[in-house]
Amino acid sequence: MGHQKRNFEWTYTSPEFPMKQNRFLQQFKLLAPVLCIGGFLQIELLGRGICFESRRLDVFLVQCAASMDVRVGSFSDPEGLEGLAHFLEHMLFYASEKYPLEDSYSKYISEHGGSTNAFTSSEDTNYYFDVNPDSFDEALDRFAQFFIKPLMSADATTREIKAVDSENQKNLLADAWRMNQLQKHLSSKDHPYHKFSTGNWDTLEIRPKQRGLDTRQELLQFYNEYYSANHMHLVIYTKDGLDKSESLVRSKFQEIRNTDRGCISFTGQPCDSEHLQILVKTVPIKQGHKLKFVWPITPGIRNYKEGPTRYLSHLIGHEGEGSLFYILKKLGWATSLSAGESSWTYDFSFFKVGIDLTDAGHEHFEDIVALLFKYVHLLQQSGPCQWIFDELAAISETSFHYQDKIRPIDYVVDVALNMQFYPPKDWLVGSSLPSKFNPGLIQSALEELSPYRVRIFWESTKFEGLTDSKEPWYGTAYSREQLTGSTIEQWIERARKEDLHLPVPNVFIPTDLSLKAVSEHIKLPVLLRKNMYSRLWYKPDTSFSSPKAYVKIDFNCPFSGSSPESEVLTEIFTRLLMDYLNEYAYDAQVAGLYYGVSNTDYGFQVTVVGYNDKLKILLETVIQRIANFEVNPERFSVIKELVTKEYQNLKFQQPYQQAMYYCSLILQDQTWPWTYGLEVLPRLDADSLVKFFPLMLSRTFLECYIAGNIEPNEAESMIQNVENVFFKSSNPISQALFASQFMTNRIVKLERGINYFYSAEGLNPSDENSALVHYIQVHQDDFKLNAKLQLFAVIAKQPAFHQLRSVEQLGYITILMQRNDSGVRGVQFIIQSSAKGPGQVDLRVESFLKMFETKLYELPSDEFKSNVNALIEMKLEKHKNLREESGFYWREISDGTLKFDRRECEVAALKQLTQQELIDFFNEYIKVGALQKKGLSIRVYGSAHSSEYKADNSQTTESNVVQIEDIYSFRRSRPLYGSFKGGFGHVKL
C-alpha cells in the first residue's frame, strides 16, 4: 500500500473543505493585516498566523475547536536534556498565572463536553482542544495562557518527569518505537535526527543533577527562548462570524511575547556516506520477520504540486497484478508491503519500503532485495507515465472534493500543521492535490532510490544471539555491515525472472457521483425487509449529501464458534478470502471503495463502504468468491503461519491490554481464550478447512444494514441477490437457522455486595509494568440508568486522572471510562504502572472513590448543571460522516438493543435528572462498601512486582472479597443477563 507519512506518532488526515471554496480562495493574494477568504480569516498578530473557520451549527451541535502549532520540537532539545521539548508540552497543562489552580484547564474542558491533548514532533509542538460551543470563549482564554504566563512549579516539575518516564516505560518493548530509534541511532551524531526525543527519568532528572543543572530552570529557559509569537500558528473552528472571531482572538492572544526570533532550521543530512549502503540485522520483541528499505531523498514538500514521491509510493506500494507485492505474495515470501515518504522536514526526508516476510521470505532475503531494485529499474526504464499521474491526480481530486467531514479537533490540527509548511492559498489543501506532471522531478526521485544510497533494516527473532551491538535507549540488539553497490548488483543478476509490470488503468474510479432522491422523513434506520434468511435495515443519507454508501452483511453461523478449532478456521477462512480478493479489489481501495471480510464471535461479516457507483459490482464479486471458495494449500500455509505468529505475539501486549482481555473473558459467556487457539493451530491443515467450510455455511442468517446514497429498491435487490446465491440455487449452500440456533450475547451477572478479583502474572517476563482494570458492573440497558452512569463518568473522569496520574503518578496510562458489554453497562478504571503493583493501585482507586464521594456530596448546583449540559451537548453532537453514523446504528443492531433514537431518549432522561438522584445512584452502585455494588478487579503483575503476586493473593480476609481462581468454573457458577440479541422474530414489519 502506498502512503505518505509525517514525522509524528499520530495519524494524518486530510482537511475537510469544499473544493469550490478552495478554488475561490486561490484567486486571492495574501493581504495584511486581515483577509476574509472563502469562510476563513487570516490575521497577522505580532507575527502570528491565525486561521478561522466559521460554520453555522444546526439542530445537532458541532463542537468548537482550536489548535496552536509552535515551531519548535525535539530537534531543539539541549544536549544532555533529551526530551525537554516533550516535557515542556506536558508541563503547560498544569496551571497559569491567570488560572493558578492546578489542572483547572483540563477540568474546565472536561466539564464542558470537550477533550484536550498535545504532541511533540521533530520541529513542532501542537496543542489542541475541543469543547461545547457555549464554553468556547472561556476555554480559549484558558488555552491562551499556555503561551502567555504558564506556571511551572517545582513540585509539578518533579511529578511530571515521572509521567514522562512512565510514558517512555510503556514504549520500551514496542517494536515500532525500538526500530524507529535504531534508525535514528545509525545516523550522524551531529544531526538532531540522531537524538532520543521522548525523555525519561535519567535524561530529565538524574543526569542534569549530576551536571549541576536545575531541570525546571532549563525548562523555563527553553520556553522563553523558543515560545515566541512569530513561531506560532493558531487555528480556531467556531460557530461565530469572522468579525467576532477576529475580536475574540485578538483579545485572548495579544499578550503572547514576540521575540522576533529567527526561523529555526536544521540544515544538512542526517545520513553521511558511512550510514548509507548498510545492512542492519536486528532482533524484534515480537515473532516475525520484516524488511525495511530506507533512502534519503529530496523532501516531497518542496514539490508538493508535482507530487513525485506520491507517484513513487503509488507504484512501488501497488498490490495489483504485476506489482512487486503481487510477485512476492505469489512466491509465498511476503504478507504485506507499504511504501512512501516519512520522517520528513523541509530539509531532509526518507523514502521507506516496508515488507512483512514469511519464514520462506526470510530465507530469500537476497532475492527480495533484487526484486525490489528490479521494480525500481523497471520504473526508471519505463519513464514517468502521464496517464498514471493523471489517474492519480483525478483520484486525489475526487477524494478531496468528496472527502468525509472529520472531527473539528482533527481538522484544526491538520490546518495548523499545514500553516507551517505551505503558502496561505494551500493551507486547506496541503499536498492533497498533485496537479503538475513533471517527468524530470519524478525521474530524479527514482534515481535517488539507488542501491548505493540504501539503508536496509532486517528484523527477525532468528537473529537472537547473532548480533554484536545494542542501541542505548531501548536496548535493541543489532549488528551492522557495510554493503557495496556491486553486491546488490550481483543479487539482481542472479535473481529469478518474474513478470513485473506497471498497473493497468483503474476500472473502479467512480464516474457517476450524482445524488439519489431519498425520503427526507426517514431519520432513523427502518426495517426494510425480513424473512427466514435475512433481515435488512435501511437508512438513506439525509445528512451528508455524499455519493457514498455503507453496506454491512453479518453472516450468523452457529458452527463457526462451536469450538476453538472452528473459531480459528473461521479466522483463516476470512484471511484467505481477503488474500484471494486482493489483486482484484486493490484498485477499488485506491479509488475510494473499501471492503473487508472479518471473523466475528458468531461467524463473519462483509463490509463495503465508499462511492456507491461501483459498490454493487464489488459486493457481488465478494459474495461470489465466498460462495465459490476453495482452499489453496500453499496460501493456507502462509495464512496459518501469519495467524500463528499473531497468536504468539499476544503475550507481548501491553499489561493493561492483557487486563482488559481477562476482564472480557470473565464477563462474556461462550468465549475461548486465545491460548486454546494457539494450542489447536498446529493440528489444522488445508484439509481441515476444506471439511469445515461447508459446515460453517450450512446454517446461517444474514443481518444486513445498508445506508447512504442508495435507494430502497437497490438495497433490497442487493440482499435478494445474496439470498439467491446462498439459499435459492438448485443445490443451496446454506439453509435457514433453526429457532434454537440464533446467536445470543450473554454476559455474566456479578453478585451484589461482592468485590471479585482475578490475578495473573504478566505474559512477558521482560515487561516491568503492571496493570489494573477496576470494573464496576451496574445495569442492563436502561435510558435513565444510562444517563446517571454517563454523568458520573463525566464528572469523575478528570478528577480521577488528576489525582491518580498527575498527583500520585501511578502511571502514564490512567483512564476512567464507561464499559458496555452487549448492553450491560458499567464503569472501569484502567491503570498501567511501574511505580506500584496492581494490588496497591487497587487500593488507590478505592481511596479516590472515597475522596470523590465527598466531592460529589459538596458539588455546587451550578457545576452539576454545567456537567449535565455538557453531556447533553455531547449527545447532540451530530455525526460527521456516513461511516460514523453507520457505526452508531450498527452497534444497536449488533447488540440487539435496536434503540436507534438512543441519544434523544437519553437526553430526555438527563433533563429530568436531579442532583440527589445522581448521589443516590452513586451510593447504591459505585460507593466503596455499597451493598448493591458489583466489583471486579483484574490485576496483572509485571516483573517489577512479581514478589507481590503471591502475597496479594494470600491476603484475602474480608468476607465480601472473592478471588476468582479459575475463570471457566466462575463463569459456570454465575447467572447470566438475558440477551438482547437472539432472533429475528422480536421485530415486526
Tab-separated table of C-alpha atoms in Angstrom, residues 278-591:
chain	number	residue	atom	x	y	z
A	278	ILE	CA	24.340	-0.617	5.202
A	279	LEU	CA	22.573	-3.824	6.187
A	280	VAL	CA	21.365	-3.852	9.784
A	281	LYS	CA	20.202	-7.126	11.299
A	282	THR	CA	18.145	-6.585	14.416
A	283	VAL	CA	16.122	-8.603	16.916
A	284	PRO	CA	12.485	-7.518	17.475
A	285	ILE	CA	10.350	-8.311	20.515
A	286	LYS	CA	7.553	-9.952	18.548
A	287	GLN	CA	7.731	-13.075	16.398
A	288	GLY	CA	8.141	-12.425	12.689
A	289	HIS	CA	10.444	-11.079	10.016
A	290	LYS	CA	10.406	-7.623	8.441
A	291	LEU	CA	12.475	-5.794	5.868
A	292	LYS	CA	12.649	-2.030	5.701
A	293	PHE	CA	14.458	-0.189	2.894
A	294	VAL	CA	15.258	3.467	3.618
A	295	TRP	CA	16.645	6.075	1.221
A	296	PRO	CA	17.359	9.749	1.961
A	297	ILE	CA	15.516	11.755	-0.692
A	298	THR	CA	14.634	15.301	-1.652
A	299	PRO	CA	11.665	16.255	0.555
A	300	GLY	CA	8.383	15.983	-1.309
A	301	ILE	CA	7.146	19.156	0.400
A	302	ARG	CA	9.418	21.150	-1.897
A	303	ASN	CA	7.499	19.881	-4.936
A	304	TYR	CA	4.082	19.140	-3.487
A	305	LYS	CA	2.203	20.291	-6.590
A	306	GLU	CA	4.166	17.845	-8.725
A	307	GLY	CA	3.959	15.034	-6.141
A	308	PRO	CA	6.960	12.928	-7.245
A	309	THR	CA	7.112	10.873	-4.046
A	310	ARG	CA	3.366	10.337	-4.175
A	311	TYR	CA	3.760	8.943	-7.699
A	312	LEU	CA	6.505	6.580	-6.489
A	313	SER	CA	4.609	5.401	-3.409
A	314	HIS	CA	1.545	4.704	-5.580
A	315	LEU	CA	3.527	2.408	-7.890
A	316	ILE	CA	6.014	0.777	-5.508
A	317	GLY	CA	3.234	0.243	-2.954
A	318	HIS	CA	0.784	-1.096	-5.537
A	319	GLU	CA	-0.711	-4.532	-4.899
A	320	GLY	CA	-2.363	-5.314	-8.221
A	321	GLU	CA	-1.213	-7.840	-10.811
A	322	GLY	CA	2.416	-7.343	-11.916
A	323	SER	CA	3.323	-5.292	-8.860
A	324	LEU	CA	6.242	-6.048	-6.567
A	325	PHE	CA	3.901	-7.190	-3.804
A	326	TYR	CA	1.915	-9.369	-6.210
A	327	ILE	CA	5.093	-11.256	-7.159
A	328	LEU	CA	6.365	-11.566	-3.569
A	329	LYS	CA	2.966	-12.830	-2.437
A	330	LYS	CA	2.716	-15.310	-5.338
A	331	LEU	CA	6.116	-16.698	-4.327
A	332	GLY	CA	4.912	-17.055	-0.723
A	333	TRP	CA	7.544	-14.628	0.576
A	334	ALA	CA	5.553	-11.628	1.856
A	335	THR	CA	2.261	-10.882	3.593
A	336	SER	CA	2.217	-7.077	3.311
A	337	LEU	CA	4.092	-4.183	1.715
A	338	SER	CA	3.959	-0.434	2.236
A	339	ALA	CA	5.833	2.377	0.528
A	340	GLY	CA	6.033	6.121	0.998
A	341	GLU	CA	7.780	9.166	2.327
A	342	SER	CA	8.124	9.552	6.092
A	343	SER	CA	10.122	11.302	8.820
A	344	TRP	CA	10.290	14.388	6.640
A	345	THR	CA	11.132	18.017	7.220
A	346	TYR	CA	11.743	20.765	4.677
A	347	ASP	CA	15.469	19.997	4.814
A	348	PHE	CA	15.556	16.216	4.637
A	349	SER	CA	13.317	13.223	4.112
A	350	PHE	CA	13.297	9.452	3.752
A	351	PHE	CA	11.511	7.161	1.349
A	352	LYS	CA	10.727	3.838	3.004
A	353	VAL	CA	9.548	0.472	1.744
A	354	GLY	CA	8.441	-1.972	4.447
A	355	ILE	CA	7.804	-5.662	3.776
A	356	ASP	CA	6.437	-8.238	6.229
A	357	LEU	CA	8.085	-11.555	5.387
A	358	THR	CA	7.038	-15.166	5.751
A	359	ASP	CA	9.510	-17.744	7.044
A	360	ALA	CA	10.209	-18.646	3.405
A	361	GLY	CA	10.682	-14.979	2.545
A	362	HIS	CA	13.235	-14.647	5.327
A	363	GLU	CA	15.275	-17.357	3.603
A	364	HIS	CA	15.104	-15.463	0.286
A	365	PHE	CA	16.404	-12.120	1.535
A	366	GLU	CA	18.752	-11.545	-1.406
A	367	ASP	CA	16.039	-12.385	-3.941
A	368	ILE	CA	13.626	-9.918	-2.342
A	369	VAL	CA	16.229	-7.140	-2.349
A	370	ALA	CA	16.899	-7.913	-6.007
A	371	LEU	CA	13.208	-7.879	-6.952
A	372	LEU	CA	12.684	-4.501	-5.291
A	373	PHE	CA	15.539	-2.941	-7.229
A	374	LYS	CA	14.365	-4.674	-10.399
A	375	TYR	CA	10.998	-2.967	-9.982
A	376	VAL	CA	12.665	0.394	-9.363
A	377	HIS	CA	14.750	-0.213	-12.500
A	378	LEU	CA	11.536	-1.022	-14.414
A	379	LEU	CA	10.103	2.350	-13.362
A	380	GLN	CA	13.307	4.100	-14.387
A	381	GLN	CA	13.345	2.406	-17.790
A	382	SER	CA	9.624	2.944	-18.418
A	383	GLY	CA	9.913	6.601	-17.547
A	384	PRO	CA	7.205	8.649	-15.858
A	385	CYS	CA	3.782	7.908	-17.382
A	386	GLN	CA	1.422	10.832	-17.778
A	387	TRP	CA	-1.668	8.593	-17.755
A	388	ILE	CA	-0.677	7.167	-14.356
A	389	PHE	CA	-0.091	10.664	-12.953
A	390	ASP	CA	-3.378	11.921	-14.427
A	391	GLU	CA	-5.244	8.955	-12.944
A	392	LEU	CA	-3.670	9.579	-9.530
A	393	ALA	CA	-4.486	13.296	-9.790
A	394	ALA	CA	-8.102	12.515	-10.723
A	395	ILE	CA	-8.489	10.115	-7.787
A	396	SER	CA	-6.953	12.727	-5.476
A	397	GLU	CA	-9.273	15.458	-6.715
A	398	THR	CA	-12.375	13.308	-6.323
A	399	SER	CA	-11.203	12.196	-2.892
A	400	PHE	CA	-10.573	15.782	-1.819
A	401	HIS	CA	-13.873	17.071	-3.170
A	402	TYR	CA	-15.953	14.295	-1.587
A	403	GLN	CA	-13.910	13.561	1.495
A	404	ASP	CA	-15.757	12.842	4.700
A	405	LYS	CA	-16.040	15.540	7.292
A	406	ILE	CA	-13.805	14.862	10.244
A	407	ARG	CA	-13.950	15.983	13.849
A	408	PRO	CA	-13.227	19.711	14.295
A	409	ILE	CA	-10.407	18.857	16.705
A	410	ASP	CA	-8.660	16.813	13.992
A	411	TYR	CA	-9.348	19.412	11.350
A	412	VAL	CA	-7.775	22.310	13.241
A	413	VAL	CA	-4.644	20.255	13.912
A	414	ASP	CA	-4.316	19.444	10.200
A	415	VAL	CA	-4.630	23.069	9.148
A	416	ALA	CA	-2.282	24.343	11.884
A	417	LEU	CA	0.407	21.936	10.681
A	418	ASN	CA	-0.174	22.941	7.068
A	419	MET	CA	0.317	26.599	8.004
A	420	GLN	CA	3.906	25.824	8.968
A	421	PHE	CA	4.766	24.390	5.554
A	422	TYR	CA	2.510	25.772	2.825
A	423	PRO	CA	1.666	29.227	1.479
A	424	PRO	CA	-1.714	30.572	2.661
A	425	LYS	CA	-3.525	29.619	-0.551
A	426	ASP	CA	-2.754	25.958	0.177
A	427	TRP	CA	-3.327	25.841	3.940
A	428	LEU	CA	-6.533	23.874	3.436
A	429	VAL	CA	-5.202	21.661	0.671
A	430	GLY	CA	-1.667	20.782	1.689
A	431	SER	CA	-0.296	18.039	-0.556
A	432	SER	CA	-3.747	16.604	-1.314
A	433	LEU	CA	-3.880	17.696	-4.948
A	434	PRO	CA	-0.886	16.856	-7.166
A	435	SER	CA	-1.652	18.754	-10.357
A	436	LYS	CA	1.563	19.405	-12.331
A	437	PHE	CA	3.038	16.477	-14.228
A	438	ASN	CA	6.811	16.926	-14.165
A	439	PRO	CA	8.597	13.858	-15.535
A	440	GLY	CA	12.002	15.326	-14.694
A	441	LEU	CA	11.220	15.537	-10.975
A	442	ILE	CA	9.763	12.008	-10.944
A	443	GLN	CA	12.825	10.643	-12.734
A	444	SER	CA	15.135	12.451	-10.295
A	445	ALA	CA	13.237	10.953	-7.363
A	446	LEU	CA	13.585	7.493	-8.931
A	447	GLU	CA	17.327	7.975	-9.342
A	448	GLU	CA	17.582	8.648	-5.601
A	449	LEU	CA	16.331	5.112	-4.917
A	450	SER	CA	19.750	3.710	-5.691
A	451	PRO	CA	21.429	0.601	-4.270
A	452	TYR	CA	24.351	2.923	-3.466
A	453	ARG	CA	22.206	5.029	-1.108
A	454	VAL	CA	20.017	2.438	0.584
A	455	ARG	CA	19.802	1.537	4.270
A	456	ILE	CA	18.366	-1.951	4.830
A	457	PHE	CA	16.944	-2.922	8.223
A	458	TRP	CA	16.229	-6.640	8.570
A	459	GLU	CA	14.246	-7.674	11.652
A	460	SER	CA	13.945	-11.270	12.799
A	461	THR	CA	13.864	-13.203	16.043
A	462	LYS	CA	16.166	-15.668	14.250
A	463	PHE	CA	18.985	-13.169	14.786
A	464	GLU	CA	18.778	-13.738	18.550
A	465	GLY	CA	22.340	-14.308	19.806
A	466	LEU	CA	23.888	-13.372	16.452
A	467	THR	CA	24.255	-9.619	16.994
A	468	ASP	CA	27.134	-7.599	18.420
A	469	SER	CA	25.687	-4.187	19.387
A	470	LYS	CA	22.890	-2.581	21.416
A	471	GLU	CA	21.010	0.648	20.782
A	472	PRO	CA	21.405	2.628	24.039
A	473	TRP	CA	17.876	3.968	24.688
A	474	TYR	CA	15.753	0.860	24.079
A	475	GLY	CA	18.390	-1.864	24.285
A	476	THR	CA	17.632	-3.184	20.801
A	477	ALA	CA	20.165	-5.824	19.741
A	478	TYR	CA	21.622	-5.339	16.253
A	479	SER	CA	24.609	-5.880	14.024
A	480	ARG	CA	25.647	-3.721	11.093
A	481	GLU	CA	27.577	-4.468	7.951
A	482	GLN	CA	28.598	-2.300	5.051
A	483	LEU	CA	27.295	-3.307	1.643
A	484	THR	CA	28.827	-2.450	-1.671
A	485	GLY	CA	26.748	-1.390	-4.616
A	486	SER	CA	28.237	-4.236	-6.591
A	487	THR	CA	26.945	-6.733	-4.004
A	488	ILE	CA	23.341	-5.713	-4.654
A	489	GLU	CA	24.012	-5.655	-8.402
A	490	GLN	CA	25.174	-9.280	-8.162
A	491	TRP	CA	21.992	-10.218	-6.302
A	492	ILE	CA	19.981	-8.575	-9.075
A	493	GLU	CA	21.851	-10.501	-11.775
A	494	ARG	CA	21.291	-13.830	-10.003
A	495	ALA	CA	17.611	-13.194	-9.218
A	496	ARG	CA	14.883	-15.165	-10.931
A	497	LYS	CA	12.956	-13.581	-13.765
A	498	GLU	CA	9.453	-12.519	-12.834
A	499	ASP	CA	6.748	-10.715	-14.797
A	500	LEU	CA	6.975	-7.335	-13.119
A	501	HIS	CA	4.984	-4.678	-14.956
A	502	LEU	CA	3.101	-1.405	-14.457
A	503	PRO	CA	-0.561	-1.430	-13.389
A	504	VAL	CA	-3.411	-1.259	-15.866
A	505	PRO	CA	-5.972	1.577	-15.772
A	506	ASN	CA	-8.182	1.555	-12.685
A	507	VAL	CA	-11.712	0.413	-13.565
A	508	PHE	CA	-13.080	1.338	-10.121
A	509	ILE	CA	-12.688	5.101	-10.476
A	510	PRO	CA	-16.243	6.442	-9.971
A	511	THR	CA	-17.892	8.193	-12.892
A	512	ASP	CA	-21.414	8.664	-11.518
A	513	LEU	CA	-21.264	10.929	-8.469
A	514	SER	CA	-24.867	12.061	-8.600
A	515	LEU	CA	-27.073	12.058	-5.510
A	516	LYS	CA	-30.167	9.858	-5.357
A	517	ALA	CA	-33.558	11.217	-4.398
A	518	VAL	CA	-34.325	9.978	-0.886
A	519	SER	CA	-37.199	10.209	1.535
A	520	GLU	CA	-36.258	13.017	3.926
A	521	HIS	CA	-38.649	11.765	6.587
A	522	ILE	CA	-36.569	8.616	7.238
A	523	LYS	CA	-34.357	9.941	10.010
A	524	LEU	CA	-33.615	6.580	11.656
A	525	PRO	CA	-32.956	3.086	10.257
A	526	VAL	CA	-36.067	1.244	9.162
A	527	LEU	CA	-36.644	-2.492	8.803
A	528	LEU	CA	-36.969	-2.691	5.029
A	529	ARG	CA	-37.089	-6.451	4.586
A	530	LYS	CA	-37.332	-9.570	6.760
A	531	ASN	CA	-37.695	-13.267	6.145
A	532	MET	CA	-36.317	-16.559	7.428
A	533	TYR	CA	-32.976	-15.934	5.693
A	534	SER	CA	-32.189	-12.318	6.400
A	535	ARG	CA	-33.168	-9.014	7.918
A	536	LEU	CA	-32.358	-5.709	6.195
A	537	TRP	CA	-32.112	-2.372	7.975
A	538	TYR	CA	-32.011	0.675	5.727
A	539	LYS	CA	-31.069	4.316	6.309
A	540	PRO	CA	-30.852	6.786	3.396
A	541	ASP	CA	-28.387	9.661	3.513
A	542	THR	CA	-30.346	12.640	4.827
A	543	SER	CA	-27.364	14.470	6.348
A	544	PHE	CA	-24.154	14.306	4.314
A	545	SER	CA	-25.105	14.834	0.638
A	546	SER	CA	-22.334	12.467	-0.379
A	547	PRO	CA	-22.198	9.941	-3.266
A	548	LYS	CA	-21.197	7.167	-0.878
A	549	ALA	CA	-22.844	4.136	0.637
A	550	TYR	CA	-22.269	1.740	3.529
A	551	VAL	CA	-23.120	-1.968	3.368
A	552	LYS	CA	-22.630	-4.494	6.146
A	553	ILE	CA	-23.754	-8.125	5.950
A	554	ASP	CA	-23.305	-10.202	9.085
A	555	PHE	CA	-23.270	-13.961	8.489
A	556	ASN	CA	-24.520	-15.544	11.724
A	557	CYS	CA	-23.071	-19.067	11.560
A	558	PRO	CA	-23.599	-21.150	14.726
A	559	PHE	CA	-20.912	-23.673	13.744
A	560	SER	CA	-18.197	-21.004	13.450
A	561	GLY	CA	-17.843	-20.606	17.216
A	562	SER	CA	-18.652	-24.096	18.406
A	563	SER	CA	-15.039	-24.908	19.347
A	564	PRO	CA	-11.581	-23.324	19.377
A	565	GLU	CA	-10.804	-25.185	16.139
A	566	SER	CA	-13.858	-23.763	14.369
A	567	GLU	CA	-13.085	-20.267	15.625
A	568	VAL	CA	-9.524	-20.409	14.273
A	569	LEU	CA	-10.652	-21.944	10.966
A	570	THR	CA	-13.222	-19.155	10.545
A	571	GLU	CA	-10.450	-16.608	11.004
A	572	ILE	CA	-8.200	-18.374	8.495
A	573	PHE	CA	-11.117	-18.508	6.042
A	574	THR	CA	-11.667	-14.727	6.237
A	575	ARG	CA	-7.936	-14.065	5.850
A	576	LEU	CA	-7.732	-16.390	2.842
A	577	LEU	CA	-10.727	-14.733	1.226
A	578	MET	CA	-9.153	-11.283	1.629
A	579	ASP	CA	-5.950	-12.757	0.252
A	580	TYR	CA	-7.716	-14.080	-2.853
A	581	LEU	CA	-9.555	-10.786	-3.433
A	582	ASN	CA	-6.523	-8.535	-3.061
A	583	GLU	CA	-5.307	-8.276	-6.668
A	584	TYR	CA	-8.835	-7.672	-7.986
A	585	ALA	CA	-10.071	-5.292	-5.300
A	586	TYR	CA	-6.903	-3.304	-4.582
A	587	ASP	CA	-7.806	-0.803	-7.317
A	588	ALA	CA	-11.183	-0.315	-5.636
A	589	GLN	CA	-9.471	0.775	-2.437
A	590	VAL	CA	-7.167	3.136	-4.347
A	591	ALA	CA	-10.279	4.653	-5.921
